[in-house]
mmCIF file of C-alpha atoms in Angstrom:
data_model
loop_
_atom_site.group_PDB
_atom_site.id
_atom_site.type_symbol
_atom_site.label_atom_id
_atom_site.label_comp_id
_atom_site.label_asym_id
_atom_site.label_seq_id
_atom_site.Cartn_x
_atom_site.Cartn_y
_atom_site.Cartn_z
ATOM 1 C CA MET A 30 0.033 -0.122 -0.289
ATOM 2 C CA ALA A 31 1.182 2.643 -1.347
ATOM 3 C CA MET A 32 2.747 5.100 1.891
ATOM 4 C CA THR A 33 2.172 8.792 1.930
ATOM 5 C CA ASN A 34 4.974 11.457 3.716
ATOM 6 C CA PRO A 35 3.196 12.790 6.787
ATOM 7 C CA LYS A 36 6.017 15.646 6.961
ATOM 8 C CA ASN A 37 4.710 16.878 3.623
ATOM 9 C CA SER A 38 1.263 17.002 3.987
ATOM 10 C CA GLY A 39 -0.759 19.569 5.691
ATOM 11 C CA PRO A 40 -3.663 22.512 5.118
ATOM 12 C CA SER A 41 -4.041 23.595 1.762
ATOM 13 C CA GLU A 42 -5.236 26.907 0.924
ATOM 14 C CA PRO A 43 -8.190 28.175 -0.192
ATOM 15 C CA THR A 44 -8.100 28.492 -4.441
ATOM 16 C CA GLY A 45 -10.769 29.639 -6.307
ATOM 17 C CA SER A 46 -11.767 33.331 -7.537
ATOM 18 C CA PRO A 47 -14.188 35.571 -5.004
ATOM 19 C CA GLN A 48 -17.545 35.990 -6.398
ATOM 20 C CA GLY A 49 -18.568 38.542 -3.124
ATOM 21 C CA ALA A 50 -18.045 42.386 -3.462
ATOM 22 C CA GLU A 51 -15.633 43.433 -6.413
ATOM 23 C CA ALA A 52 -13.341 46.474 -6.268
ATOM 24 C CA THR A 53 -12.314 48.878 -9.161
ATOM 25 C CA PRO A 54 -8.914 50.007 -8.197
ATOM 26 C CA THR A 55 -7.487 54.006 -8.433
ATOM 27 C CA ASP A 56 -5.199 52.985 -11.082
ATOM 28 C CA SER A 57 -5.359 54.766 -13.506
ATOM 29 C CA ASP A 58 -5.126 51.968 -15.867
ATOM 30 C CA PRO A 59 -6.863 49.142 -14.212
ATOM 31 C CA ARG A 60 -4.727 46.412 -16.064
ATOM 32 C CA THR A 61 -1.697 47.357 -15.015
ATOM 33 C CA ARG A 62 -2.169 45.863 -11.957
ATOM 34 C CA SER A 63 -5.143 42.775 -10.564
ATOM 35 C CA ARG A 64 -7.597 44.203 -8.655
ATOM 36 C CA PRO A 65 -7.841 43.919 -4.566
ATOM 37 C CA THR A 66 -10.636 41.663 -2.939
ATOM 38 C CA ILE A 67 -12.436 41.968 0.115
ATOM 39 C CA LYS A 68 -10.263 38.869 0.938
ATOM 40 C CA ASP A 69 -7.416 41.121 0.380
ATOM 41 C CA VAL A 70 -8.487 43.536 2.478
ATOM 42 C CA ALA A 71 -8.934 41.681 5.323
ATOM 43 C CA ALA A 72 -5.612 40.237 5.312
ATOM 44 C CA ARG A 73 -3.918 43.430 5.574
ATOM 45 C CA ALA A 74 -6.085 44.966 8.044
ATOM 46 C CA GLY A 75 -5.692 41.599 10.172
ATOM 47 C CA VAL A 76 -9.139 41.193 10.794
ATOM 48 C CA SER A 77 -11.224 38.440 9.307
ATOM 49 C CA LEU A 78 -13.443 37.778 6.243
ATOM 50 C CA GLY A 79 -16.317 38.321 7.698
ATOM 51 C CA THR A 80 -15.388 41.888 10.668
ATOM 52 C CA ALA A 81 -14.030 43.351 6.448
ATOM 53 C CA SER A 82 -17.590 42.256 4.989
ATOM 54 C CA ARG A 83 -19.059 44.070 8.030
ATOM 55 C CA VAL A 84 -17.628 46.962 7.893
ATOM 56 C CA LEU A 85 -17.461 47.703 4.107
ATOM 57 C CA THR A 86 -21.430 46.827 4.293
ATOM 58 C CA ASN A 87 -21.590 49.221 6.774
ATOM 59 C CA HIS A 88 -22.837 46.547 9.640
ATOM 60 C CA PRO A 89 -23.208 47.995 13.026
ATOM 61 C CA ALA A 90 -21.551 44.545 14.555
ATOM 62 C CA THR A 91 -18.132 46.149 14.803
ATOM 63 C CA SER A 92 -15.811 47.535 16.644
ATOM 64 C CA PRO A 93 -14.223 51.137 15.739
ATOM 65 C CA ALA A 94 -10.764 49.334 16.378
ATOM 66 C CA ALA A 95 -12.088 47.314 13.446
ATOM 67 C CA ARG A 96 -13.350 49.846 11.110
ATOM 68 C CA GLU A 97 -10.181 51.843 11.570
ATOM 69 C CA LYS A 98 -8.197 49.106 10.208
ATOM 70 C CA VAL A 99 -10.331 47.827 7.332
ATOM 71 C CA ARG A 100 -11.048 50.925 5.606
ATOM 72 C CA ALA A 101 -7.451 52.194 5.803
ATOM 73 C CA ALA A 102 -6.739 48.889 4.587
ATOM 74 C CA ALA A 103 -9.199 50.170 1.412
ATOM 75 C CA LEU A 104 -8.526 53.146 0.801
ATOM 76 C CA ALA A 105 -4.927 51.860 0.377
ATOM 77 C CA LEU A 106 -5.385 49.028 -2.194
ATOM 78 C CA GLY A 107 -8.053 51.356 -4.075
ATOM 79 C CA TYR A 108 -10.837 49.371 -3.202
ATOM 80 C CA GLN A 109 -14.448 49.926 -3.642
ATOM 81 C CA VAL A 110 -17.392 48.313 -3.008
ATOM 82 C CA ASN A 111 -19.771 46.495 -6.032
ATOM 83 C CA LEU A 112 -22.874 48.692 -4.736
ATOM 84 C CA ARG A 113 -24.904 46.087 -7.319
ATOM 85 C CA ALA A 114 -23.140 42.920 -5.447
ATOM 86 C CA ARG A 115 -23.639 44.234 -2.142
ATOM 87 C CA SER A 116 -27.697 44.553 -3.203
ATOM 88 C CA LEU A 117 -28.151 41.818 -3.884
ATOM 89 C CA ARG A 118 -27.331 39.951 -0.277
ATOM 90 C CA THR A 119 -28.658 42.792 2.213
ATOM 91 C CA ALA A 120 -31.417 40.213 3.409
ATOM 92 C CA ARG A 121 -29.387 38.710 6.292
ATOM 93 C CA THR A 122 -30.830 37.237 9.286
ATOM 94 C CA ASN A 123 -26.802 36.780 10.798
ATOM 95 C CA ALA A 124 -27.889 33.304 11.770
ATOM 96 C CA ILE A 125 -26.677 30.270 11.086
ATOM 97 C CA GLY A 126 -26.935 26.620 11.749
ATOM 98 C CA LEU A 127 -24.591 23.630 12.687
ATOM 99 C CA ILE A 128 -25.602 20.258 12.534
ATOM 100 C CA VAL A 129 -23.024 17.707 14.570
ATOM 101 C CA PRO A 130 -23.402 13.865 15.072
ATOM 102 C CA ASP A 131 -23.409 13.938 18.351
ATOM 103 C CA ILE A 132 -23.405 16.853 20.676
ATOM 104 C CA ARG A 133 -22.839 13.820 23.931
ATOM 105 C CA ASN A 134 -18.942 13.646 21.856
ATOM 106 C CA PRO A 135 -16.891 15.615 24.092
ATOM 107 C CA PHE A 136 -15.084 16.478 20.288
ATOM 108 C CA PHE A 137 -18.061 17.928 18.855
ATOM 109 C CA ALA A 138 -19.928 19.780 21.810
ATOM 110 C CA GLY A 139 -16.405 21.402 21.494
ATOM 111 C CA LEU A 140 -16.175 21.640 18.282
ATOM 112 C CA ALA A 141 -19.329 23.558 18.578
ATOM 113 C CA GLN A 142 -18.653 25.956 21.454
ATOM 114 C CA SER A 143 -15.599 26.859 19.555
ATOM 115 C CA ILE A 144 -17.649 27.738 16.479
ATOM 116 C CA GLN A 145 -20.526 29.581 18.199
ATOM 117 C CA THR A 146 -17.408 31.657 19.732
ATOM 118 C CA GLU A 147 -16.207 32.278 16.142
ATOM 119 C CA GLY A 148 -19.407 32.945 14.767
ATOM 120 C CA LEU A 149 -20.285 35.469 17.737
ATOM 121 C CA ALA A 150 -17.197 37.142 17.138
ATOM 122 C CA ASP A 151 -17.818 37.565 13.305
ATOM 123 C CA GLY A 152 -21.837 38.963 14.234
ATOM 124 C CA PHE A 153 -23.607 35.762 13.539
ATOM 125 C CA THR A 154 -26.028 34.135 15.915
ATOM 126 C CA VAL A 155 -25.244 30.029 15.264
ATOM 127 C CA PHE A 156 -27.899 27.872 15.812
ATOM 128 C CA ILE A 157 -26.750 23.987 16.782
ATOM 129 C CA ALA A 158 -28.216 20.795 16.518
ATOM 130 C CA SER A 159 -27.338 17.093 16.764
ATOM 131 C CA SER A 160 -28.703 14.597 14.495
ATOM 132 C CA GLN A 161 -27.333 11.277 16.856
ATOM 133 C CA GLU A 162 -25.498 9.387 13.649
ATOM 134 C CA ASP A 163 -29.365 9.838 12.592
ATOM 135 C CA PRO A 164 -29.901 10.699 8.416
ATOM 136 C CA ASP A 165 -33.337 11.160 8.963
ATOM 137 C CA GLN A 166 -32.487 13.411 11.907
ATOM 138 C CA GLN A 167 -29.981 15.515 10.245
ATOM 139 C CA ASP A 168 -32.335 16.634 7.025
ATOM 140 C CA GLN A 169 -35.239 17.352 9.756
ATOM 141 C CA HIS A 170 -32.713 19.451 11.247
ATOM 142 C CA LEU A 171 -31.606 21.071 7.985
ATOM 143 C CA ARG A 172 -35.157 21.731 6.801
ATOM 144 C CA THR A 173 -36.366 23.634 9.977
ATOM 145 C CA LEU A 174 -32.984 25.302 10.064
ATOM 146 C CA LEU A 175 -33.610 26.450 6.309
ATOM 147 C CA GLU A 176 -37.579 27.422 6.994
ATOM 148 C CA GLU A 177 -35.820 29.868 9.466
ATOM 149 C CA GLN A 178 -33.566 31.507 6.953
ATOM 150 C CA VAL A 179 -30.615 31.005 8.490
ATOM 151 C CA ASP A 180 -27.768 32.916 6.116
ATOM 152 C CA GLY A 181 -25.420 29.741 5.951
ATOM 153 C CA LEU A 182 -24.771 26.088 7.192
ATOM 154 C CA ILE A 183 -21.674 24.392 9.015
ATOM 155 C CA VAL A 184 -22.283 20.263 8.782
ATOM 156 C CA VAL A 185 -20.336 17.724 10.039
ATOM 157 C CA PRO A 186 -22.319 15.232 7.680
ATOM 158 C CA LEU A 187 -23.376 11.334 7.901
ATOM 159 C CA GLY A 188 -22.171 8.178 5.715
ATOM 160 C CA GLY A 189 -24.321 9.210 2.295
ATOM 161 C CA MET A 190 -26.426 12.254 0.453
ATOM 162 C CA THR A 191 -30.041 12.673 1.655
ATOM 163 C CA PRO A 192 -32.827 14.282 -0.295
ATOM 164 C CA MET A 193 -32.373 17.923 1.918
ATOM 165 C CA LEU A 194 -28.261 17.527 1.302
ATOM 166 C CA ASP A 195 -29.576 17.362 -2.189
ATOM 167 C CA ARG A 196 -31.160 20.317 -1.907
ATOM 168 C CA LEU A 197 -28.350 22.376 -0.679
ATOM 169 C CA ARG A 198 -26.304 21.459 -3.279
ATOM 170 C CA ASP A 199 -28.473 22.270 -6.344
ATOM 171 C CA GLN A 200 -29.904 25.388 -4.579
ATOM 172 C CA GLN A 201 -26.350 26.255 -4.203
ATOM 173 C CA ILE A 202 -27.081 27.453 -0.230
ATOM 174 C CA PRO A 203 -23.906 28.778 1.577
ATOM 175 C CA PHE A 204 -22.494 25.331 3.129
ATOM 176 C CA VAL A 205 -19.653 24.226 4.409
ATOM 177 C CA THR A 206 -18.485 20.588 5.709
ATOM 178 C CA VAL A 207 -16.357 20.134 9.085
ATOM 179 C CA ASP A 208 -14.559 16.887 9.662
ATOM 180 C CA ARG A 209 -15.729 14.829 7.426
ATOM 181 C CA THR A 210 -16.311 14.925 3.843
ATOM 182 C CA LEU A 211 -18.715 13.539 1.349
ATOM 183 C CA ASP A 212 -18.432 12.288 -2.353
ATOM 184 C CA GLY A 213 -21.166 14.318 -4.533
ATOM 185 C CA LEU A 214 -21.222 16.555 -2.172
ATOM 186 C CA LYS A 215 -19.531 19.441 -3.673
ATOM 187 C CA ALA A 216 -18.968 21.703 -1.148
ATOM 188 C CA PRO A 217 -15.720 23.352 0.673
ATOM 189 C CA SER A 218 -15.071 21.552 3.676
ATOM 190 C CA VAL A 219 -12.237 21.605 6.626
ATOM 191 C CA ASP A 220 -10.847 18.360 7.797
ATOM 192 C CA ALA A 221 -7.800 16.237 9.998
ATOM 193 C CA ASP A 222 -5.834 15.053 7.693
ATOM 194 C CA PRO A 223 -5.033 11.379 10.030
ATOM 195 C CA LEU A 224 -1.772 10.168 8.503
ATOM 196 C CA PRO A 225 0.324 12.239 10.081
ATOM 197 C CA GLY A 226 -1.032 11.653 13.883
ATOM 198 C CA VAL A 227 -1.093 8.111 13.065
ATOM 199 C CA TYR A 228 2.554 7.563 11.478
ATOM 200 C CA ALA A 229 3.941 9.653 15.012
ATOM 201 C CA ALA A 230 2.208 6.989 17.220
ATOM 202 C CA VAL A 231 3.103 3.925 15.868
ATOM 203 C CA GLU A 232 6.319 5.141 15.296
ATOM 204 C CA ALA A 233 6.555 6.237 18.629
ATOM 205 C CA LEU A 234 5.228 2.679 20.020
ATOM 206 C CA ARG A 235 7.733 0.891 17.574
ATOM 207 C CA ASP A 236 10.873 2.447 18.878
ATOM 208 C CA LEU A 237 9.820 2.066 22.647
ATOM 209 C CA GLY A 238 10.200 -1.609 22.224
ATOM 210 C CA HIS A 239 6.131 -2.604 20.400
ATOM 211 C CA GLN A 240 6.519 -4.987 17.837
ATOM 212 C CA GLN A 241 2.071 -6.318 17.642
ATOM 213 C CA ILE A 242 -0.050 -3.221 17.747
ATOM 214 C CA VAL A 243 -3.639 -3.251 17.551
ATOM 215 C CA TYR A 244 -6.372 -1.068 16.060
ATOM 216 C CA VAL A 245 -9.838 -0.095 17.017
ATOM 217 C CA GLY A 246 -11.919 1.781 14.749
ATOM 218 C CA SER A 247 -15.166 2.391 14.217
ATOM 219 C CA LEU A 248 -18.204 4.363 12.184
ATOM 220 C CA LEU A 249 -16.174 3.118 9.633
ATOM 221 C CA GLY A 250 -19.227 4.022 6.936
ATOM 222 C CA SER A 251 -18.086 7.586 7.477
ATOM 223 C CA SER A 252 -15.193 9.532 5.888
ATOM 224 C CA THR A 253 -13.563 9.902 9.236
ATOM 225 C CA GLY A 254 -13.409 6.022 10.025
ATOM 226 C CA ARG A 255 -12.561 5.188 6.997
ATOM 227 C CA GLU A 256 -9.295 7.372 6.385
ATOM 228 C CA ARG A 257 -8.317 6.697 10.173
ATOM 229 C CA LEU A 258 -7.633 3.440 9.774
ATOM 230 C CA LEU A 259 -5.939 3.639 6.185
ATOM 231 C CA ALA A 260 -3.808 6.254 7.778
ATOM 232 C CA PHE A 261 -3.135 2.906 10.580
ATOM 233 C CA ASP A 262 -2.837 1.080 7.635
ATOM 234 C CA ASN A 263 0.071 3.275 5.843
ATOM 235 C CA ALA A 264 1.976 3.936 9.111
ATOM 236 C CA SER A 265 1.825 0.019 9.553
ATOM 237 C CA ASP A 266 2.754 -0.742 5.346
ATOM 238 C CA ALA A 267 6.371 1.762 6.441
ATOM 239 C CA LEU A 268 6.998 0.938 10.260
ATOM 240 C CA LEU A 269 5.772 -2.962 11.259
ATOM 241 C CA SER A 270 5.971 -6.098 9.943
ATOM 242 C CA SER A 271 2.496 -7.370 7.916
ATOM 243 C CA THR A 272 1.789 -9.661 11.193
ATOM 244 C CA SER A 273 2.303 -6.866 13.977
ATOM 245 C CA ARG A 274 -0.853 -4.913 13.115
ATOM 246 C CA MET A 275 -4.491 -6.535 14.290
ATOM 247 C CA VAL A 276 -8.315 -4.566 13.803
ATOM 248 C CA ILE A 277 -10.969 -4.708 15.494
ATOM 249 C CA ALA A 278 -14.224 -3.137 14.068
ATOM 250 C CA ALA A 279 -16.105 -1.851 16.970
ATOM 251 C CA PRO A 280 -19.370 -0.534 16.895
ATOM 252 C CA LEU A 281 -20.450 2.704 19.085
ATOM 253 C CA ASP A 282 -22.542 1.313 21.268
ATOM 254 C CA GLY A 283 -22.025 -2.827 23.364
ATOM 255 C CA ASP A 284 -19.312 -3.752 24.653
ATOM 256 C CA ASP A 285 -18.366 -7.562 22.323
ATOM 257 C CA TRP A 286 -15.233 -6.565 20.810
ATOM 258 C CA LEU A 287 -13.810 -6.319 23.950
ATOM 259 C CA ARG A 288 -13.879 -10.170 23.772
ATOM 260 C CA GLU A 289 -11.813 -9.825 20.841
ATOM 261 C CA LEU A 290 -9.268 -7.087 22.429
ATOM 262 C CA ASP A 291 -8.430 -9.476 25.281
ATOM 263 C CA SER A 292 -7.984 -12.035 22.216
ATOM 264 C CA PHE A 293 -5.259 -9.904 20.541
ATOM 265 C CA LEU A 294 -3.449 -8.781 24.389
ATOM 266 C CA GLY A 295 -3.343 -12.460 24.793
ATOM 267 C CA ASP A 296 -1.704 -13.267 21.576
ATOM 268 C CA GLY A 297 1.120 -11.161 22.607
ATOM 269 C CA ALA A 298 -0.110 -7.180 21.177
ATOM 270 C CA THR A 299 1.152 -5.128 23.789
ATOM 271 C CA ALA A 300 -0.417 -1.333 22.487
ATOM 272 C CA VAL A 301 -3.531 -0.129 21.145
ATOM 273 C CA LEU A 302 -4.646 2.563 18.787
ATOM 274 C CA PHE A 303 -8.875 4.110 19.068
ATOM 275 C CA GLY A 304 -9.856 5.351 15.982
ATOM 276 C CA HIS A 305 -12.404 7.395 18.850
ATOM 277 C CA SER A 306 -12.125 8.280 22.402
ATOM 278 C CA ARG A 307 -15.346 6.777 24.060
ATOM 279 C CA HIS A 308 -13.632 2.728 23.070
ATOM 280 C CA ALA A 309 -10.634 4.337 24.963
ATOM 281 C CA LEU A 310 -11.941 5.577 27.717
ATOM 282 C CA ARG A 311 -13.827 2.297 28.185
ATOM 283 C CA ALA A 312 -10.912 -0.195 27.009
ATOM 284 C CA PHE A 313 -8.882 1.784 29.695
ATOM 285 C CA GLY A 314 -11.839 1.120 32.462
ATOM 286 C CA HIS A 315 -12.172 -2.864 31.306
ATOM 287 C CA LEU A 316 -8.369 -3.274 31.776
ATOM 288 C CA ARG A 317 -8.206 -1.588 35.008
ATOM 289 C CA ASP A 318 -10.463 -4.185 36.259
ATOM 290 C CA ALA A 319 -8.969 -7.177 34.749
ATOM 291 C CA GLY A 320 -5.543 -6.530 36.403
ATOM 292 C CA ARG A 321 -3.340 -5.162 33.693
ATOM 293 C CA ALA A 322 -1.197 -2.662 33.597
ATOM 294 C CA ILE A 323 -1.207 0.227 31.625
ATOM 295 C CA GLY A 324 2.019 2.594 30.324
ATOM 296 C CA ASP A 325 5.351 1.605 31.342
ATOM 297 C CA GLN A 326 5.489 -1.780 31.255
ATOM 298 C CA GLY A 327 1.769 -2.106 30.532
ATOM 299 C CA ILE A 328 -0.507 -2.081 27.444
ATOM 300 C CA SER A 329 0.021 1.467 25.746
ATOM 301 C CA LEU A 330 -3.088 3.225 24.449
ATOM 302 C CA VAL A 331 -3.070 6.121 21.651
ATOM 303 C CA SER A 332 -6.628 7.321 21.004
ATOM 304 C CA PHE A 333 -7.544 10.022 18.737
ATOM 305 C CA ASP A 334 -9.071 13.239 20.330
ATOM 306 C CA ASP A 335 -8.120 14.957 23.022
ATOM 307 C CA LEU A 336 -10.558 14.522 25.475
ATOM 308 C CA ASP A 337 -9.881 17.411 28.928
ATOM 309 C CA VAL A 338 -9.779 13.793 30.944
ATOM 310 C CA PHE A 339 -7.187 11.866 29.318
ATOM 311 C CA SER A 340 -4.935 14.038 30.862
ATOM 312 C CA LEU A 341 -6.719 13.609 34.186
ATOM 313 C CA LEU A 342 -6.831 9.403 34.279
ATOM 314 C CA THR A 343 -3.847 7.704 36.010
ATOM 315 C CA PRO A 344 -2.063 7.145 33.537
ATOM 316 C CA ALA A 345 -2.558 9.569 31.497
ATOM 317 C CA ILE A 346 -4.018 8.882 27.643
ATOM 318 C CA ALA A 347 -1.929 9.356 24.809
ATOM 319 C CA ALA A 348 -2.969 11.394 22.282
ATOM 320 C CA ILE A 349 -3.702 12.136 18.386
ATOM 321 C CA THR A 350 -4.992 15.697 18.822
ATOM 322 C CA GLN A 351 -7.157 17.274 15.378
ATOM 323 C CA HIS A 352 -7.291 20.586 16.734
ATOM 324 C CA PRO A 353 -10.750 21.746 16.941
ATOM 325 C CA GLU A 354 -10.352 25.109 17.559
ATOM 326 C CA GLN A 355 -8.431 25.725 14.319
ATOM 327 C CA LEU A 356 -10.798 23.255 13.094
ATOM 328 C CA ALA A 357 -13.092 25.574 14.566
ATOM 329 C CA GLY A 358 -12.121 29.060 13.033
ATOM 330 C CA ARG A 359 -11.735 27.968 9.120
ATOM 331 C CA ALA A 360 -14.847 26.119 8.823
ATOM 332 C CA MET A 361 -16.084 30.389 9.698
ATOM 333 C CA ALA A 362 -14.199 31.936 7.978
ATOM 334 C CA MET A 363 -14.787 30.256 5.024
ATOM 335 C CA LEU A 364 -17.943 30.279 5.359
ATOM 336 C CA SER A 365 -18.683 33.624 6.052
ATOM 337 C CA ALA A 366 -16.639 34.197 2.258
ATOM 338 C CA MET A 367 -19.573 32.055 1.258
ATOM 339 C CA ILE A 368 -22.317 34.794 2.562
ATOM 340 C CA ASP A 369 -19.976 37.195 1.004
ATOM 341 C CA GLY A 370 -20.249 35.435 -2.209
ATOM 342 C CA GLU A 371 -17.194 34.263 -2.651
ATOM 343 C CA ARG A 372 -15.793 30.156 -3.037
ATOM 344 C CA PRO A 373 -13.294 29.335 -0.634
ATOM 345 C CA GLY A 374 -11.288 25.750 -1.366
ATOM 346 C CA SER A 375 -11.391 22.657 1.009
ATOM 347 C CA GLN A 376 -8.366 22.758 3.926
ATOM 348 C CA ARG A 377 -6.838 20.361 5.598
ATOM 349 C CA ILE A 378 -5.501 20.643 8.726
ATOM 350 C CA GLU A 379 -2.215 18.004 10.211
ATOM 351 C CA THR A 380 -2.933 15.616 13.193
ATOM 352 C CA SER A 381 -0.483 15.680 15.653
ATOM 353 C CA LEU A 382 0.394 13.202 19.141
ATOM 354 C CA ILE A 383 0.127 14.541 22.141
ATOM 355 C CA PRO A 384 2.656 11.609 24.244
ATOM 356 C CA ARG A 385 1.761 11.192 27.412
ATOM 357 C CA GLU A 386 2.486 8.633 30.432
ATOM 358 C CA SER A 387 -0.079 5.153 28.447
ATOM 359 C CA LEU A 388 2.854 5.455 25.975
ATOM 360 C CA ALA A 389 5.873 3.625 27.726
ATOM 361 C CA PRO A 390 8.058 0.383 26.937
ATOM 362 C CA PRO A 391 6.165 -2.699 26.907
ATOM 363 C CA ALA A 392 6.924 -5.747 29.369
ATOM 364 C CA THR A 393 9.870 -7.671 28.922
ATOM 365 C CA GLY A 394 10.870 -11.073 29.428
#
């Protein structure tokens, strides 16, 4: 299986030409220079696209300092608001919708909090809904949010296209997907590349002396679940022998998979990498109840998503972080750009390993 070098992977930059408020340079011959865009103004002023847009359209939800910086940047660049484009976008509610799969999941709860914070800073009220990993509930929430005439949507999509997702795509309603992607949706997305973090985890385990590693995967029907498993396969192909890795497909609910984990550990596996934090916590308690050592001279554990509780356990659980604050910030910036008529490109954020005490050498002898 082909191996991607994680050190060369990283978030791609937005692509595409802005389609929002156009500008006319004050230069006497505009053919001698490119036309400045609202993105150029925001970058020069050091503010978000949403803030720059609100200042330039005289929205009240701006600070005096932001207005001064944006107007100075626009003057320096020779930017002028296209009044015709602006008139097409005046019917706004200054509200957006966010749909996550499970608000009980600490990762999605944190992501929602960060998006709400970013949204409020950009002048948007954020309506939050949880689909409970159910496509019908997802569509019901989408329908309700559109009836409320939100300006745009941020969605963590489930495993396949649905009637309401078709409607979003066909009617070109501003929306961004975050954390997961969906073939056929044709929407800009921001998600985390699992390979750098997984590669670092497998490499660290190998260097500590672990020769057999178990991967516990979940939600394999989602883009996130599939990519994490593929990342483990790629890292294992590069760093381990073909007989040194085992895979368990674990449902979110139920504990039957723990018997399979016990079997692998009984056959000599000394480390476990979890694709979902819920399974890591369940396995931590199960191993403790069984009297197995975790961490130094015991079973090493590494899990996706850096939950607050991971650092409070003894030993603390090593984590692969997706940097949810960055995901939230970029998703909100992309949606603001779309609401303003631009067409941002998709982006990826590199995952990274956070070593803790549960990442340690195995027992010897």
